[in-house]
Amino acid sequence: MERAYIPTPLGITKLEGDENGLRAITVMNTEEEPTEIIPEVLEDGAYQLKEYFHGKRKDFTLDLNPQGTDFQKRVWQALLDIPFGKTTSYLELSKTLGDVKAIRAVAAANGKNPLWIVVPCHRVIGSDGSLTGYAGGLHRKKWLLDHESPVQQQSLF
């Protein structure tokens, strides 16, 4: 398993993967030193994340290899269908997966998403529009949703 640490506007991000694909992308809450030489199997992931943060990428084209239960993988796959700049609720996601009663399980699987940003769990909000739970912190969720918003806030000054 290869690892690399890259700087992003939201903190140092750790990429983990091998020839089978990216296994994890995690924003760190500690100050790791950025990796000087990115392992070849992680180069494309680092490059595409850089493009995303510079506003030049809306979709990722990476080989993914997350580890989880079959149910978690179904939820993570459904997250990939949420378009850039859009949001959905945990309830709607549960309906999409065919079981409205599974809302808590869907929320739990969403919270275990190992592929930060690429599998866009930040696009899932409460039914009332509130920013609910986010493993990376609500300030990061807000930043990501603002970054992806088709309507950019204009400054008056």
Coordinates of N, CA and C in Angstrom, one line a residue:
M1 N 0.8 -1.2 0.0 CA 0.0 0.0 0.0 C 0.9 1.2 0.0
E2 N 0.7 2.1 -1.0 CA 1.5 3.3 -1.1 C 0.7 4.5 -0.4
R3 N 1.4 5.5 0.1 CA 0.8 6.6 0.8 C 1.5 7.9 0.3
A4 N 0.7 9.0 0.2 CA 1.2 10.3 -0.1 C 0.4 11.3 0.6
Y5 N 1.0 12.4 1.0 CA 0.4 13.5 1.7 C 0.5 14.7 0.8
I6 N -0.7 15.3 0.5 CA -0.7 16.5 -0.4 C -1.4 17.7 0.3
P7 N -0.9 18.9 0.0 CA -1.6 20.0 0.5 C -2.9 20.4 -0.2
T8 N -3.9 20.7 0.5 CA -5.2 21.2 -0.1 C -5.6 22.4 0.6
P9 N -6.6 23.2 0.1 CA -7.1 24.4 0.9 C -7.7 24.0 2.2
L10 N -8.1 22.7 2.4 CA -8.7 22.3 3.6 C -7.8 21.5 4.5
G11 N -6.6 21.4 4.2 CA -5.6 20.7 5.1 C -4.9 19.7 4.3
I12 N -3.9 19.1 4.9 CA -3.1 18.0 4.3 C -4.0 16.8 4.1
T13 N -3.9 16.2 3.0 CA -4.7 15.1 2.6 C -3.9 13.9 2.3
K14 N -4.3 12.8 2.9 CA -3.5 11.5 2.7 C -4.2 10.7 1.6
L15 N -3.5 10.2 0.7 CA -3.9 9.3 -0.3 C -3.3 7.9 -0.1
E16 N -4.1 6.9 -0.2 CA -3.6 5.5 0.0 C -4.1 4.7 -1.2
G17 N -3.3 3.9 -1.7 CA -3.7 3.0 -2.8 C -2.6 2.1 -3.3
D18 N -2.9 1.3 -4.3 CA -2.0 0.5 -4.9 C -2.4 0.3 -6.4
E19 N -1.9 -0.7 -7.1 CA -2.2 -0.9 -8.5 C -3.6 -1.2 -8.7
N20 N -4.4 -1.6 -7.7 CA -5.8 -1.9 -7.8 C -6.7 -0.7 -7.7
G21 N -6.1 0.5 -7.3 CA -6.9 1.7 -7.2 C -6.7 2.4 -5.9
L22 N -7.3 3.6 -5.7 CA -7.3 4.3 -4.5 C -8.2 3.6 -3.4
R23 N -7.6 3.4 -2.3 CA -8.3 2.8 -1.2 C -8.9 3.8 -0.2
A24 N -8.1 4.9 -0.1 CA -8.6 6.0 0.9 C -8.0 7.3 0.5
I25 N -8.8 8.3 0.7 CA -8.4 9.7 0.7 C -9.0 10.4 1.9
T26 N -8.1 10.9 2.8 CA -8.5 11.4 4.1 C -7.9 12.8 4.3
V27 N -8.7 13.7 4.7 CA -8.2 15.0 5.1 C -7.7 14.8 6.6
M28 N -6.5 15.3 6.9 CA -5.9 15.1 8.2 C -6.2 16.3 9.1
N29 N -6.3 16.0 10.4 CA -6.4 17.0 11.4 C -5.1 17.3 12.1
T30 N -4.1 16.7 11.5 CA -2.7 16.9 12.1 C -1.9 17.5 11.0
E31 N -0.8 18.0 11.3 CA 0.1 18.6 10.3 C 1.2 17.6 9.9
E32 N 0.9 16.9 8.8 CA 1.8 16.0 8.2 C 2.6 16.8 7.1
E33 N 3.8 16.4 6.9 CA 4.6 17.1 5.8 C 4.2 16.5 4.5
P34 N 4.0 17.4 3.5 CA 3.6 16.9 2.1 C 4.7 16.0 1.6
T35 N 4.3 15.0 0.9 CA 5.2 14.1 0.3 C 5.9 14.7 -0.9
E36 N 7.2 14.6 -0.9 CA 8.0 15.3 -2.0 C 7.9 14.5 -3.3
I37 N 7.9 13.2 -3.3 CA 7.8 12.4 -4.5 C 6.6 11.5 -4.4
I38 N 5.5 11.8 -5.2 CA 4.3 11.0 -5.1 C 4.5 9.7 -5.8
P39 N 4.1 8.6 -5.1 CA 4.2 7.3 -5.7 C 3.4 7.2 -7.0
E40 N 3.9 6.6 -8.0 CA 3.3 6.5 -9.3 C 1.8 6.1 -9.3
V41 N 1.5 5.2 -8.4 CA 0.1 4.7 -8.4 C -0.9 5.8 -7.8
L42 N -0.3 6.8 -7.2 CA -1.1 7.9 -6.6 C -1.0 9.2 -7.3
E43 N -0.2 9.3 -8.3 CA 0.0 10.5 -9.1 C -1.3 11.1 -9.7
D44 N -2.1 10.2 -10.3 CA -3.3 10.7 -11.0 C -4.3 11.2 -9.9
G45 N -4.4 10.5 -8.8 CA -5.3 11.0 -7.8 C -4.9 12.4 -7.2
A46 N -3.6 12.5 -7.0 CA -3.1 13.8 -6.5 C -3.3 14.9 -7.6
Y47 N -3.1 14.6 -8.8 CA -3.3 15.6 -9.9 C -4.8 16.0 -10.0
Q48 N -5.7 15.0 -10.0 CA -7.1 15.3 -10.2 C -7.7 16.1 -9.0
L49 N -7.2 15.8 -7.8 CA -7.6 16.6 -6.6 C -7.1 18.0 -6.7
K50 N -5.9 18.2 -7.2 CA -5.4 19.6 -7.4 C -6.3 20.3 -8.4
E51 N -6.6 19.6 -9.5 CA -7.5 20.2 -10.5 C -8.9 20.6 -9.9
Y52 N -9.4 19.7 -9.1 CA -10.7 19.9 -8.4 C -10.6 21.2 -7.6
F53 N -9.6 21.3 -6.8 CA -9.5 22.5 -5.9 C -9.2 23.8 -6.6
H54 N -8.7 23.7 -7.8 CA -8.5 24.9 -8.7 C -9.7 25.2 -9.6
G55 N -10.8 24.4 -9.4 CA -12.0 24.7 -10.1 C -11.9 24.2 -11.6
K56 N -11.0 23.3 -11.9 CA -10.9 22.8 -13.2 C -11.4 21.4 -13.4
R57 N -11.9 20.8 -12.4 CA -12.4 19.4 -12.5 C -13.7 19.3 -11.7
K58 N -14.7 18.7 -12.3 CA -16.0 18.4 -11.7 C -16.3 16.9 -11.5
D59 N -15.6 16.1 -12.3 CA -15.8 14.6 -12.2 C -14.4 14.0 -12.1
F60 N -14.3 12.9 -11.3 CA -13.1 12.2 -11.2 C -13.1 10.9 -12.0
T61 N -12.0 10.6 -12.6 CA -11.8 9.4 -13.4 C -10.7 8.6 -12.9
L62 N -10.9 8.0 -11.7 CA -9.9 7.3 -11.0 C -10.3 5.8 -10.8
D63 N -9.4 5.0 -10.7 CA -9.7 3.6 -10.3 C -9.8 3.6 -8.7
L64 N -11.0 3.2 -8.2 CA -11.3 3.2 -6.8 C -11.3 1.8 -6.3
N65 N -10.8 1.6 -5.1 CA -10.8 0.3 -4.4 C -11.1 0.4 -2.9
P66 N -12.3 1.0 -2.6 CA -12.6 1.2 -1.2 C -12.9 -0.1 -0.5
Q67 N -12.6 -0.2 0.8 CA -12.8 -1.4 1.5 C -14.0 -1.2 2.4
G68 N -15.0 -2.1 2.4 CA -16.2 -2.0 3.2 C -17.1 -3.1 3.0
T69 N -18.3 -3.1 3.7 CA -19.3 -4.1 3.5 C -20.0 -3.9 2.1
D70 N -20.7 -4.9 1.7 CA -21.5 -4.8 0.4 C -22.4 -3.6 0.5
F71 N -23.1 -3.5 1.7 CA -24.1 -2.4 1.8 C -23.3 -1.0 1.7
Q72 N -22.2 -0.9 2.4 CA -21.5 0.4 2.4 C -21.1 0.7 0.9
K73 N -20.6 -0.3 0.2 CA -20.2 -0.1 -1.2 C -21.4 0.3 -2.0
R74 N -22.6 -0.2 -1.8 CA -23.8 0.2 -2.5 C -24.1 1.7 -2.2
V75 N -24.0 2.1 -1.0 CA -24.2 3.5 -0.6 C -23.1 4.4 -1.3
W76 N -21.9 4.0 -1.2 CA -20.8 4.8 -1.8 C -21.0 4.9 -3.3
Q77 N -21.5 3.8 -4.0 CA -21.7 3.9 -5.4 C -22.8 4.9 -5.7
A78 N -23.9 4.9 -4.9 CA -25.0 5.8 -5.0 C -24.5 7.3 -4.9
L79 N -23.6 7.5 -4.0 CA -23.0 8.9 -3.8 C -22.4 9.4 -5.1
L80 N -21.8 8.5 -5.9 CA -21.1 8.9 -7.1 C -22.1 9.4 -8.1
D81 N -23.4 9.1 -7.9 CA -24.4 9.6 -8.9 C -25.0 11.0 -8.5
I82 N -24.5 11.6 -7.4 CA -24.9 12.9 -7.1 C -24.1 13.9 -7.9
P83 N -24.7 14.7 -8.8 CA -24.0 15.6 -9.6 C -23.2 16.7 -8.9
F84 N -22.1 17.1 -9.5 CA -21.4 18.3 -9.0 C -22.3 19.5 -8.9
G85 N -22.2 20.2 -7.8 CA -23.1 21.3 -7.6 C -24.5 21.1 -7.1
K86 N -24.8 19.8 -6.8 CA -26.1 19.4 -6.4 C -26.0 18.7 -5.0
T87 N -27.1 18.7 -4.3 CA -27.1 17.9 -3.0 C -28.4 17.0 -3.0
T88 N -28.3 16.1 -2.1 CA -29.5 15.2 -1.8 C -29.5 15.0 -0.3
S89 N -30.6 14.5 0.1 CA -30.8 14.2 1.6 C -30.5 12.8 1.9
Y90 N -30.3 12.5 3.2 CA -30.2 11.1 3.6 C -31.5 10.3 3.2
L91 N -32.6 10.9 3.4 CA -33.9 10.3 3.1 C -34.0 10.0 1.6
E92 N -33.6 10.9 0.8 CA -33.7 10.7 -0.7 C -32.7 9.6 -1.1
L93 N -31.5 9.6 -0.5 CA -30.5 8.6 -0.8 C -31.1 7.2 -0.4
S94 N -31.7 7.1 0.8 CA -32.4 5.9 1.2 C -33.4 5.4 0.2
K95 N -34.2 6.3 -0.3 CA -35.2 6.0 -1.3 C -34.6 5.5 -2.6
T96 N -33.5 6.1 -3.0 CA -32.8 5.7 -4.2 C -32.3 4.3 -4.0
L97 N -31.8 3.9 -2.8 CA -31.3 2.6 -2.6 C -32.4 1.6 -2.3
G98 N -33.7 2.0 -2.3 CA -34.8 1.1 -2.3 C -35.4 0.8 -0.9
D99 N -34.9 1.5 0.1 CA -35.5 1.2 1.5 C -35.4 2.5 2.3
V100 N -36.6 3.2 2.4 CA -36.7 4.4 3.1 C -36.4 4.2 4.6
K101 N -36.6 3.0 5.1 CA -36.4 2.6 6.5 C -34.9 2.5 6.8
A102 N -34.1 2.4 5.8 CA -32.6 2.3 6.0 C -31.9 3.6 6.2
I103 N -32.6 4.6 6.5 CA -32.0 6.0 6.5 C -30.8 6.0 7.5
R104 N -30.9 5.4 8.7 CA -29.8 5.4 9.7 C -28.6 4.6 9.2
A105 N -28.9 3.5 8.5 CA -27.8 2.7 8.0 C -27.1 3.4 6.8
V106 N -27.9 4.1 6.0 CA -27.4 4.9 4.9 C -26.5 6.0 5.5
A107 N -27.0 6.7 6.5 CA -26.2 7.8 7.1 C -24.9 7.2 7.7
A108 N -25.0 6.1 8.3 CA -23.8 5.5 8.9 C -22.7 5.1 7.8
A109 N -23.2 4.5 6.8 CA -22.3 4.1 5.7 C -21.7 5.4 5.0
N110 N -22.5 6.4 4.9 CA -22.1 7.7 4.3 C -20.9 8.2 5.2
G111 N -21.0 8.1 6.5 CA -20.0 8.6 7.4 C -18.7 7.7 7.4
K112 N -18.8 6.5 6.9 CA -17.6 5.7 6.8 C -17.0 5.7 5.4
N113 N -17.4 6.6 4.5 CA -16.9 6.8 3.2 C -15.4 7.0 3.3
P114 N -14.5 6.1 2.7 CA -13.1 6.3 2.8 C -12.5 7.2 1.7
L115 N -13.3 7.7 0.8 CA -12.7 8.4 -0.3 C -13.2 9.8 -0.4
W116 N -12.7 10.6 0.5 CA -13.1 12.0 0.7 C -13.1 12.8 -0.7
I117 N -14.1 13.5 -0.9 CA -14.3 14.3 -2.1 C -14.6 13.5 -3.3
V118 N -13.8 12.5 -3.7 CA -14.0 11.7 -4.9 C -15.3 11.0 -4.8
V119 N -15.7 10.4 -3.7 CA -17.0 9.8 -3.5 C -17.7 10.9 -2.6
P120 N -18.6 11.7 -3.2 CA -19.0 13.0 -2.6 C -20.0 12.9 -1.5
C121 N -19.6 12.4 -0.4 CA -20.5 12.3 0.8 C -20.9 13.7 1.3
H122 N -20.0 14.7 1.0 CA -20.3 16.1 1.4 C -21.6 16.6 0.7
R123 N -22.1 16.0 -0.3 CA -23.3 16.5 -1.0 C -24.6 15.9 -0.4
V124 N -24.5 15.2 0.7 CA -25.6 14.7 1.4 C -25.9 15.6 2.6
I125 N -27.1 16.1 2.7 CA -27.5 17.1 3.7 C -28.8 16.6 4.4
G126 N -29.2 17.3 5.4 CA -30.5 16.9 6.1 C -31.7 17.2 5.2
S127 N -32.8 16.6 5.5 CA -34.0 16.9 4.7 C -34.5 18.3 4.8
D128 N -34.1 19.0 5.9 CA -34.5 20.4 6.0 C -33.4 21.3 5.5
G129 N -32.4 20.8 4.8 CA -31.4 21.6 4.2 C -30.2 21.9 5.1
S130 N -30.2 21.4 6.3 CA -29.2 21.6 7.2 C -27.9 20.8 6.9
L131 N -26.8 21.4 7.3 CA -25.5 20.6 7.1 C -25.4 19.7 8.3
T132 N -25.7 18.5 8.1 CA -25.6 17.5 9.2 C -24.4 16.7 9.1
G133 N -23.8 16.2 10.2 CA -22.7 15.4 10.3 C -21.8 15.3 9.1
Y134 N -20.5 15.4 9.4 CA -19.5 15.3 8.3 C -18.2 14.9 9.0
A135 N -17.6 13.8 8.6 CA -16.4 13.3 9.3 C -15.2 14.3 9.2
G136 N -15.2 15.1 8.2 CA -14.1 16.0 8.0 C -14.4 17.4 8.7
G137 N -15.5 17.5 9.3 CA -15.9 18.7 10.0 C -16.9 19.5 9.2
L138 N -17.9 20.1 9.8 CA -18.9 20.9 9.1 C -18.3 22.1 8.3
H139 N -17.2 22.7 8.9 CA -16.6 23.8 8.2 C -16.0 23.4 6.8
R140 N -15.5 22.1 6.7 CA -15.0 21.6 5.4 C -16.2 21.3 4.5
K141 N -17.3 20.7 5.1 CA -18.5 20.4 4.2 C -19.0 21.7 3.6
K142 N -19.1 22.7 4.4 CA -19.6 24.0 3.9 C -18.7 24.6 2.8
W143 N -17.4 24.5 3.0 CA -16.4 25.0 2.1 C -16.6 24.2 0.7
L144 N -16.7 22.9 0.8 CA -16.9 22.1 -0.4 C -18.2 22.4 -1.2
L145 N -19.3 22.5 -0.4 CA -20.5 22.9 -1.1 C -20.5 24.3 -1.7
D146 N -19.8 25.2 -1.0 CA -19.7 26.5 -1.6 C -18.8 26.5 -2.8
H147 N -17.7 25.7 -2.8 CA -16.8 25.5 -3.9 C -17.5 25.0 -5.1
E148 N -18.5 24.1 -4.9 CA -19.2 23.4 -6.0 C -20.4 24.2 -6.4
S149 N -20.8 25.2 -5.7 CA -22.0 25.9 -6.0 C -22.0 26.6 -7.3
P150 N -23.0 26.5 -8.1 CA -23.0 27.2 -9.4 C -23.2 28.7 -9.2
V151 N -23.7 29.1 -8.1 CA -23.9 30.5 -7.8 C -22.8 30.9 -6.8
Q152 N -21.9 31.7 -7.3 CA -20.8 32.2 -6.4 C -21.2 33.5 -5.7
Q153 N -20.9 33.6 -4.4 CA -21.2 34.8 -3.7 C -20.3 35.9 -4.2
Q154 N -21.0 37.1 -4.5 CA -20.2 38.2 -4.9 C -19.9 39.2 -3.7
S155 N -18.8 39.8 -3.8 CA -18.4 40.7 -2.7 C -18.9 42.1 -3.1
L156 N -19.4 42.8 -2.1 CA -19.9 44.2 -2.3 C -18.8 45.2 -2.3
F157 N -17.7 44.8 -1.8 CA -16.5 45.8 -1.7 C -15.3 45.3 -2.3

